[in-house]
mmCIF file of C-alpha atoms in Angstrom:
data_model
loop_
_atom_site.group_PDB
_atom_site.id
_atom_site.type_symbol
_atom_site.label_atom_id
_atom_site.label_comp_id
_atom_site.label_asym_id
_atom_site.label_seq_id
_atom_site.Cartn_x
_atom_site.Cartn_y
_atom_site.Cartn_z
ATOM 1 C CA MET A 1 -9.207 9.022 19.661
ATOM 2 C CA GLU A 2 -8.272 12.621 18.924
ATOM 3 C CA SER A 3 -11.656 14.301 19.044
ATOM 4 C CA SER A 4 -10.396 17.538 17.494
ATOM 5 C CA ILE A 5 -9.453 15.777 14.260
ATOM 6 C CA SER A 6 -12.124 15.765 11.558
ATOM 7 C CA ARG A 7 -12.905 13.076 8.994
ATOM 8 C CA THR A 8 -11.975 13.684 5.397
ATOM 9 C CA GLU A 9 -14.274 13.022 2.454
ATOM 10 C CA LEU A 10 -12.877 10.805 -0.299
ATOM 11 C CA ASN A 11 -14.126 10.201 -3.842
ATOM 12 C CA CYS A 12 -15.596 6.732 -4.389
ATOM 13 C CA ILE A 13 -14.888 4.895 -7.645
ATOM 14 C CA SER A 14 -16.981 1.929 -8.755
ATOM 15 C CA LEU A 15 -15.169 -0.560 -10.969
ATOM 16 C CA ALA A 16 -18.597 -1.670 -12.221
ATOM 17 C CA ASP A 17 -19.560 1.789 -13.513
ATOM 18 C CA PRO A 18 -19.823 1.656 -17.344
ATOM 19 C CA ASP A 19 -19.091 5.399 -17.509
ATOM 20 C CA ILE A 20 -15.292 5.181 -17.543
ATOM 21 C CA GLN A 21 -14.903 8.934 -18.051
ATOM 22 C CA LYS A 22 -16.773 9.536 -14.793
ATOM 23 C CA SER A 23 -14.352 7.202 -13.008
ATOM 24 C CA VAL A 24 -11.369 8.918 -14.640
ATOM 25 C CA ALA A 25 -12.638 12.354 -13.543
ATOM 26 C CA LEU A 26 -13.231 11.201 -9.942
ATOM 27 C CA LEU A 27 -9.827 9.531 -9.753
ATOM 28 C CA LYS A 28 -7.988 12.470 -11.297
ATOM 29 C CA GLN A 29 -9.567 14.884 -8.827
ATOM 30 C CA ALA A 30 -8.602 12.592 -5.945
ATOM 31 C CA CYS A 31 -5.019 12.163 -7.190
ATOM 32 C CA LEU A 32 -4.506 15.897 -7.546
ATOM 33 C CA ASP A 33 -6.013 16.532 -4.097
ATOM 34 C CA SER A 34 -4.717 13.813 -1.766
ATOM 35 C CA GLY A 35 -3.895 10.643 -3.685
ATOM 36 C CA PHE A 36 -6.495 8.762 -1.576
ATOM 37 C CA PHE A 37 -9.848 7.385 -2.757
ATOM 38 C CA TYR A 38 -12.270 4.511 -2.216
ATOM 39 C CA VAL A 39 -12.779 1.649 -4.685
ATOM 40 C CA VAL A 40 -15.973 -0.430 -4.587
ATOM 41 C CA ASP A 41 -17.637 -3.088 -6.771
ATOM 42 C CA HIS A 42 -14.246 -4.725 -7.216
ATOM 43 C CA GLY A 43 -15.437 -8.314 -7.383
ATOM 44 C CA ILE A 44 -13.873 -9.640 -4.165
ATOM 45 C CA SER A 45 -16.658 -10.966 -1.980
ATOM 46 C CA GLN A 46 -17.419 -9.486 1.416
ATOM 47 C CA GLU A 47 -17.071 -12.992 2.861
ATOM 48 C CA SER A 48 -13.499 -13.272 1.567
ATOM 49 C CA MET A 49 -12.501 -9.917 3.012
ATOM 50 C CA ASP A 50 -14.150 -10.674 6.355
ATOM 51 C CA GLU A 51 -12.400 -14.038 6.510
ATOM 52 C CA LEU A 52 -8.978 -12.452 6.165
ATOM 53 C CA LEU A 53 -9.711 -9.628 8.622
ATOM 54 C CA ARG A 54 -11.103 -11.979 11.255
ATOM 55 C CA ASP A 55 -8.107 -14.305 11.237
ATOM 56 C CA GLU A 56 -6.205 -13.433 14.400
ATOM 57 C CA LYS A 57 -3.309 -15.680 13.403
ATOM 58 C CA ASN A 58 -2.025 -13.065 10.952
ATOM 59 C CA ARG A 59 1.169 -12.944 12.985
ATOM 60 C CA GLY A 60 4.871 -13.225 12.471
ATOM 61 C CA TYR A 61 8.003 -12.123 10.633
ATOM 62 C CA THR A 62 7.670 -8.400 11.316
ATOM 63 C CA PRO A 63 7.453 -7.978 15.098
ATOM 64 C CA MET A 64 6.214 -5.076 17.184
ATOM 65 C CA LEU A 65 8.467 -1.995 17.062
ATOM 66 C CA ASP A 66 10.391 -3.409 14.079
ATOM 67 C CA GLU A 67 9.409 -0.646 11.671
ATOM 68 C CA ILE A 68 10.200 3.018 12.330
ATOM 69 C CA LEU A 69 8.354 5.007 9.686
ATOM 70 C CA ASP A 70 8.787 8.464 11.241
ATOM 71 C CA PRO A 71 12.146 8.469 13.083
ATOM 72 C CA GLU A 72 12.065 12.213 13.737
ATOM 73 C CA ASN A 73 8.866 11.945 15.807
ATOM 74 C CA GLN A 74 8.650 8.337 17.045
ATOM 75 C CA VAL A 75 10.157 7.339 20.387
ATOM 76 C CA ASN A 76 9.814 3.630 19.515
ATOM 77 C CA GLY A 77 8.883 1.691 16.407
ATOM 78 C CA ASP A 78 5.304 1.127 15.241
ATOM 79 C CA TYR A 79 2.987 -0.701 17.625
ATOM 80 C CA LYS A 80 1.972 -3.205 14.990
ATOM 81 C CA GLU A 81 3.057 -6.615 13.779
ATOM 82 C CA GLY A 82 2.805 -7.949 10.260
ATOM 83 C CA TYR A 83 3.039 -10.929 7.971
ATOM 84 C CA TYR A 84 4.421 -10.477 4.475
ATOM 85 C CA ILE A 85 3.252 -12.542 1.491
ATOM 86 C CA GLY A 86 4.938 -11.739 -1.811
ATOM 87 C CA VAL A 87 4.956 -13.202 -5.305
ATOM 88 C CA GLU A 88 5.645 -16.936 -4.863
ATOM 89 C CA VAL A 89 8.855 -17.852 -6.707
ATOM 90 C CA PRO A 90 10.482 -21.269 -6.052
ATOM 91 C CA GLU A 91 13.945 -21.139 -4.514
ATOM 92 C CA ASP A 92 15.521 -22.930 -7.491
ATOM 93 C CA ASN A 93 14.151 -20.338 -9.935
ATOM 94 C CA PRO A 94 16.770 -17.718 -10.978
ATOM 95 C CA GLU A 95 14.106 -15.034 -10.400
ATOM 96 C CA ALA A 96 14.222 -15.879 -6.678
ATOM 97 C CA ASN A 97 17.531 -14.010 -6.422
ATOM 98 C CA LYS A 98 15.789 -10.709 -7.076
ATOM 99 C CA PRO A 99 14.801 -8.514 -4.108
ATOM 100 C CA PHE A 100 11.211 -9.074 -2.928
ATOM 101 C CA TYR A 101 10.920 -12.351 -4.886
ATOM 102 C CA GLY A 102 11.309 -15.905 -3.610
ATOM 103 C CA PRO A 103 9.420 -18.580 -1.672
ATOM 104 C CA ASN A 104 7.032 -17.337 1.010
ATOM 105 C CA GLN A 105 7.217 -18.572 4.588
ATOM 106 C CA TRP A 106 3.971 -20.524 4.972
ATOM 107 C CA PRO A 107 2.585 -22.073 8.158
ATOM 108 C CA THR A 108 1.996 -25.805 7.789
ATOM 109 C CA GLU A 109 -1.425 -27.176 6.855
ATOM 110 C CA GLU A 110 -1.611 -28.756 10.308
ATOM 111 C CA VAL A 111 -1.266 -25.369 11.981
ATOM 112 C CA LEU A 112 -3.490 -23.368 9.612
ATOM 113 C CA PRO A 113 -5.511 -25.563 7.240
ATOM 114 C CA LYS A 114 -6.246 -23.940 3.836
ATOM 115 C CA TRP A 115 -4.610 -20.692 4.938
ATOM 116 C CA ARG A 116 -2.082 -20.668 2.106
ATOM 117 C CA LYS A 117 -4.802 -21.320 -0.472
ATOM 118 C CA VAL A 118 -6.932 -18.459 0.878
ATOM 119 C CA MET A 119 -3.997 -16.029 0.900
ATOM 120 C CA GLU A 120 -2.810 -16.934 -2.600
ATOM 121 C CA GLN A 121 -6.341 -16.510 -3.937
ATOM 122 C CA TYR A 122 -6.639 -13.085 -2.303
ATOM 123 C CA HIS A 123 -3.212 -12.118 -3.670
ATOM 124 C CA ARG A 124 -4.388 -12.916 -7.224
ATOM 125 C CA GLU A 125 -7.718 -11.141 -6.802
ATOM 126 C CA ALA A 126 -6.126 -8.024 -5.314
ATOM 127 C CA LEU A 127 -3.701 -7.848 -8.251
ATOM 128 C CA ARG A 128 -6.648 -7.997 -10.641
ATOM 129 C CA VAL A 129 -8.250 -5.054 -8.804
ATOM 130 C CA ALA A 130 -4.958 -3.130 -8.803
ATOM 131 C CA LYS A 131 -4.615 -3.569 -12.578
ATOM 132 C CA SER A 132 -8.154 -2.247 -13.060
ATOM 133 C CA VAL A 133 -7.316 0.819 -10.973
ATOM 134 C CA ALA A 134 -4.040 1.280 -12.881
ATOM 135 C CA ARG A 135 -5.962 1.446 -16.178
ATOM 136 C CA ILE A 136 -8.051 4.319 -14.833
ATOM 137 C CA ILE A 137 -4.882 6.022 -13.571
ATOM 138 C CA ALA A 138 -3.339 5.673 -17.045
ATOM 139 C CA LEU A 139 -6.327 7.419 -18.640
ATOM 140 C CA ALA A 140 -6.219 10.144 -15.971
ATOM 141 C CA LEU A 141 -2.593 10.787 -16.952
ATOM 142 C CA ASP A 142 -3.523 10.945 -20.679
ATOM 143 C CA LEU A 143 -1.697 7.676 -21.369
ATOM 144 C CA ASP A 144 -2.901 4.617 -23.273
ATOM 145 C CA VAL A 145 -5.305 2.598 -21.135
ATOM 146 C CA ASP A 146 -2.934 -0.400 -21.163
ATOM 147 C CA PHE A 147 0.201 1.606 -20.268
ATOM 148 C CA PHE A 148 0.685 -0.188 -16.934
ATOM 149 C CA ASP A 149 -0.214 -3.618 -18.394
ATOM 150 C CA ARG A 150 3.063 -3.825 -20.316
ATOM 151 C CA PRO A 151 5.448 -6.726 -19.553
ATOM 152 C CA GLU A 152 8.002 -4.499 -17.814
ATOM 153 C CA MET A 153 5.310 -3.039 -15.587
ATOM 154 C CA LEU A 154 2.397 -4.936 -14.025
ATOM 155 C CA ALA A 155 2.652 -8.082 -16.156
ATOM 156 C CA LYS A 156 5.437 -9.232 -13.772
ATOM 157 C CA PRO A 157 4.885 -7.024 -10.749
ATOM 158 C CA ILE A 158 6.383 -6.826 -7.308
ATOM 159 C CA ALA A 159 3.217 -7.304 -5.276
ATOM 160 C CA ILE A 160 3.312 -7.709 -1.511
ATOM 161 C CA LEU A 161 0.371 -8.578 0.705
ATOM 162 C CA ARG A 162 0.880 -7.448 4.271
ATOM 163 C CA LEU A 163 -1.415 -8.618 7.048
ATOM 164 C CA LEU A 164 -1.297 -6.141 9.924
ATOM 165 C CA HIS A 165 -2.338 -6.318 13.558
ATOM 166 C CA TYR A 166 -2.219 -3.225 15.772
ATOM 167 C CA GLU A 167 -2.196 -3.977 19.474
ATOM 168 C CA GLY A 168 -4.752 -2.400 21.795
ATOM 169 C CA ARG A 169 -2.594 0.526 22.816
ATOM 170 C CA VAL A 170 -3.617 4.186 22.964
ATOM 171 C CA SER A 171 -1.546 6.269 20.546
ATOM 172 C CA ASN A 172 -0.111 9.536 21.805
ATOM 173 C CA PRO A 173 1.319 11.706 18.994
ATOM 174 C CA ALA A 174 2.490 14.323 21.515
ATOM 175 C CA LYS A 175 4.765 11.680 23.046
ATOM 176 C CA GLY A 176 5.758 10.038 19.764
ATOM 177 C CA VAL A 177 3.625 6.895 20.219
ATOM 178 C CA TYR A 178 1.795 5.709 17.091
ATOM 179 C CA GLY A 179 0.180 2.590 15.690
ATOM 180 C CA ALA A 180 2.158 3.482 12.567
ATOM 181 C CA GLY A 181 4.315 6.582 12.233
ATOM 182 C CA ALA A 182 3.765 9.203 9.551
ATOM 183 C CA HIS A 183 4.970 8.051 6.138
ATOM 184 C CA SER A 184 4.094 7.902 2.476
ATOM 185 C CA ASP A 185 4.069 4.565 0.652
ATOM 186 C CA TYR A 186 7.033 3.762 -1.553
ATOM 187 C CA GLY A 187 5.567 2.262 -4.674
ATOM 188 C CA LEU A 188 2.870 2.587 -7.304
ATOM 189 C CA ILE A 189 -0.444 2.063 -5.494
ATOM 190 C CA THR A 190 -1.670 0.490 -2.251
ATOM 191 C CA LEU A 191 -5.002 -1.258 -1.710
ATOM 192 C CA LEU A 192 -6.067 -1.256 1.941
ATOM 193 C CA ALA A 193 -8.876 -3.297 3.491
ATOM 194 C CA THR A 194 -9.579 -2.642 7.161
ATOM 195 C CA ASP A 195 -11.899 -3.737 9.925
ATOM 196 C CA ASP A 196 -14.302 -1.133 11.321
ATOM 197 C CA VAL A 197 -11.847 0.417 13.800
ATOM 198 C CA VAL A 198 -11.016 4.003 12.839
ATOM 199 C CA GLY A 199 -7.303 4.820 12.945
ATOM 200 C CA LEU A 200 -5.950 5.880 9.550
ATOM 201 C CA GLN A 201 -5.158 9.588 9.253
ATOM 202 C CA ILE A 202 -3.900 11.589 6.283
ATOM 203 C CA CYS A 203 -2.110 14.935 6.009
ATOM 204 C CA LYS A 204 -2.730 16.565 2.646
ATOM 205 C CA ASP A 205 0.019 19.176 3.063
ATOM 206 C CA ARG A 206 3.139 17.737 4.677
ATOM 207 C CA ASN A 207 4.824 21.152 4.661
ATOM 208 C CA ALA A 208 2.089 22.926 6.624
ATOM 209 C CA GLN A 209 2.989 24.169 10.113
ATOM 210 C CA PRO A 210 1.306 22.815 12.091
ATOM 211 C CA GLN A 211 0.355 19.781 10.030
ATOM 212 C CA ILE A 212 -3.391 19.165 9.713
ATOM 213 C CA TRP A 213 -4.437 15.527 10.087
ATOM 214 C CA GLU A 214 -7.805 14.037 9.095
ATOM 215 C CA TYR A 215 -9.276 10.598 9.754
ATOM 216 C CA VAL A 216 -10.208 8.321 6.843
ATOM 217 C CA ALA A 217 -13.337 6.312 7.644
ATOM 218 C CA PRO A 218 -13.257 2.542 6.970
ATOM 219 C CA LEU A 219 -15.564 1.477 4.124
ATOM 220 C CA LYS A 220 -17.082 -1.975 4.540
ATOM 221 C CA GLY A 221 -16.613 -4.033 1.398
ATOM 222 C CA GLY A 222 -14.429 -1.388 -0.233
ATOM 223 C CA PHE A 223 -10.756 -0.603 -0.532
ATOM 224 C CA ILE A 224 -9.029 2.564 0.573
ATOM 225 C CA VAL A 225 -6.570 3.167 -2.279
ATOM 226 C CA ASN A 226 -3.617 5.524 -2.194
ATOM 227 C CA LEU A 227 -0.839 6.462 -4.564
ATOM 228 C CA GLY A 228 2.782 5.840 -3.648
ATOM 229 C CA ASP A 229 5.937 7.927 -4.042
ATOM 230 C CA MET A 230 6.913 6.055 -7.194
ATOM 231 C CA LEU A 231 3.794 7.247 -8.993
ATOM 232 C CA GLU A 232 4.316 10.781 -7.712
ATOM 233 C CA ARG A 233 7.852 10.613 -9.128
ATOM 234 C CA TRP A 234 6.618 9.093 -12.402
ATOM 235 C CA SER A 235 4.016 11.836 -12.800
ATOM 236 C CA ASN A 236 6.556 14.589 -12.055
ATOM 237 C CA CYS A 237 4.689 15.417 -8.824
ATOM 238 C CA ILE A 238 1.404 16.094 -10.630
ATOM 239 C CA PHE A 239 -0.276 13.234 -8.749
ATOM 240 C CA ARG A 240 0.075 13.145 -4.974
ATOM 241 C CA SER A 241 1.594 10.627 -2.591
ATOM 242 C CA THR A 242 0.252 11.734 0.754
ATOM 243 C CA LEU A 243 1.607 11.433 4.275
ATOM 244 C CA HIS A 244 -0.461 9.080 6.453
ATOM 245 C CA ARG A 245 -0.247 7.409 9.856
ATOM 246 C CA VAL A 246 -2.265 5.229 12.249
ATOM 247 C CA VAL A 247 -3.471 6.734 15.529
ATOM 248 C CA LEU A 248 -5.534 4.453 17.768
ATOM 249 C CA ASP A 249 -7.755 4.830 20.835
ATOM 250 C CA GLY A 250 -6.855 1.546 22.521
ATOM 251 C CA GLN A 251 -8.847 -0.852 20.351
ATOM 252 C CA GLU A 252 -7.081 -3.614 18.447
ATOM 253 C CA ARG A 253 -7.110 -3.042 14.705
ATOM 254 C CA TYR A 254 -6.637 -5.417 11.766
ATOM 255 C CA SER A 255 -5.925 -4.380 8.206
ATOM 256 C CA ILE A 256 -4.659 -5.882 4.953
ATOM 257 C CA ALA A 257 -2.388 -3.754 2.797
ATOM 258 C CA TYR A 258 -1.587 -4.801 -0.766
ATOM 259 C CA PHE A 259 1.410 -2.953 -2.195
ATOM 260 C CA VAL A 260 1.725 -3.022 -5.985
ATOM 261 C CA GLU A 261 4.864 -2.034 -7.863
ATOM 262 C CA PRO A 262 6.067 -2.646 -11.437
ATOM 263 C CA SER A 263 8.684 -5.260 -12.348
ATOM 264 C CA HIS A 264 12.235 -5.086 -10.985
ATOM 265 C CA ASP A 265 13.768 -3.799 -14.199
ATOM 266 C CA CYS A 266 11.107 -1.209 -14.976
ATOM 267 C CA VAL A 267 12.728 2.201 -15.418
ATOM 268 C CA VAL A 268 10.771 4.899 -13.622
ATOM 269 C CA GLU A 269 11.249 8.150 -15.483
ATOM 270 C CA CYS A 270 9.069 11.164 -16.077
ATOM 271 C CA LEU A 271 5.998 10.268 -18.134
ATOM 272 C CA PRO A 272 5.794 11.977 -21.536
ATOM 273 C CA THR A 273 2.445 13.542 -20.626
ATOM 274 C CA CYS A 274 3.806 15.020 -17.387
ATOM 275 C CA LYS A 275 6.671 17.183 -18.650
ATOM 276 C CA SER A 276 7.035 20.306 -20.749
ATOM 277 C CA GLU A 277 9.446 23.158 -21.353
ATOM 278 C CA THR A 278 8.069 24.933 -18.313
ATOM 279 C CA ASN A 279 7.830 21.738 -16.213
ATOM 280 C CA PRO A 280 10.955 19.651 -16.925
ATOM 281 C CA PRO A 281 11.549 16.288 -15.197
ATOM 282 C CA LYS A 282 12.291 16.722 -11.481
ATOM 283 C CA PHE A 283 13.945 13.312 -10.940
ATOM 284 C CA PRO A 284 16.492 11.197 -12.815
ATOM 285 C CA PRO A 285 15.460 7.752 -14.110
ATOM 286 C CA ILE A 286 15.813 4.831 -11.664
ATOM 287 C CA THR A 287 14.915 1.151 -11.756
ATOM 288 C CA CYS A 288 12.034 0.006 -9.611
ATOM 289 C CA SER A 289 14.221 -2.547 -7.797
ATOM 290 C CA ALA A 290 16.908 -0.032 -6.828
ATOM 291 C CA TYR A 291 14.355 2.491 -5.653
ATOM 292 C CA LEU A 292 12.339 0.082 -3.481
ATOM 293 C CA SER A 293 15.392 -1.572 -1.935
ATOM 294 C CA GLN A 294 16.706 1.763 -0.728
ATOM 295 C CA ARG A 295 13.340 2.833 0.676
ATOM 296 C CA TYR A 296 12.937 -0.413 2.644
ATOM 297 C CA LYS A 297 16.429 -0.092 4.095
ATOM 298 C CA ASP A 298 15.575 3.402 5.290
ATOM 299 C CA THR A 299 12.590 2.324 7.401
ATOM 300 C CA HIS A 300 13.048 -1.300 8.530
ATOM 301 C CA ALA A 301 15.172 -2.475 11.417
ATOM 302 C CA ASP A 302 16.819 -5.152 9.273
ATOM 303 C CA LEU A 303 15.827 -5.871 5.684
ATOM 304 C CA SER A 304 17.717 -9.172 5.760
ATOM 305 C CA SER A 305 15.105 -10.579 8.132
ATOM 306 C CA TYR A 306 12.702 -10.658 5.178
ATOM 307 C CA SER A 307 15.176 -11.349 2.396
ATOM 308 C CA ASP A 308 15.477 -14.989 3.486
ATOM 309 C CA GLY A 309 11.940 -15.452 2.223
ATOM 310 C CA LYS A 310 11.966 -12.436 -0.121
ATOM 311 C CA ALA A 311 8.509 -11.651 1.218
#
């Protein structure tokens, strides 16, 4: 553990708070500052979250060192392994031909009884939470509350659950060894549940020299939520997608990341509330599918290893 690195303070948003304007204000402040915040009172039981985080069989399909998130500074890939679970689409469905869609690769019931049922339930519940957060984000951007609920957005989302296991290795940033290299997430928002092992760090100003990193404390029963590059692009860089990494002290760490993006054909272009004569759009329009596919190719050893199962 890097003792010289301090812990950051994040705003905490309760989805049960009837004062929606309070939630909007807290979220907006967080999104302008770092793009990271906590979400509590989300309706997923502590038992369910503990069950997923305790399951040491969250293995497979993305091996150790497969992902290189920070190629300029990493000597190897990330010291983590993962298991992807995407939107379940049968192989004979035309939709299965789209990137990130298709049948998942499930262990048999004999190997892991009820595991598929538990994971599919969590996938549905996490999407419900993500949609609730997206409604608050819409209000914070002066959009209609249901802006992200539209059919081309989160009604048919690309939503990927990723179960992560970090091996018990000491990270050494000076030598380019990380649990996960520095990166920002690609998409709309990410919901992260973790065990109680500290490891996540954020850098609020990626252009600072030297960069200043701060630890984010785990929050039992809550999600750590962060904005992705797609939302930063959509908001014309008003909201922040922040650089983060995982630096560990030798303890194993388990986490569950839920990446939420709009539908494949959704066109991501500058929001009407985020541009003006003095602040014109900084990026051209692009479809969600094209954008995500390129980002995955940039950081994974071989995207085709997942495309067989589209998950």
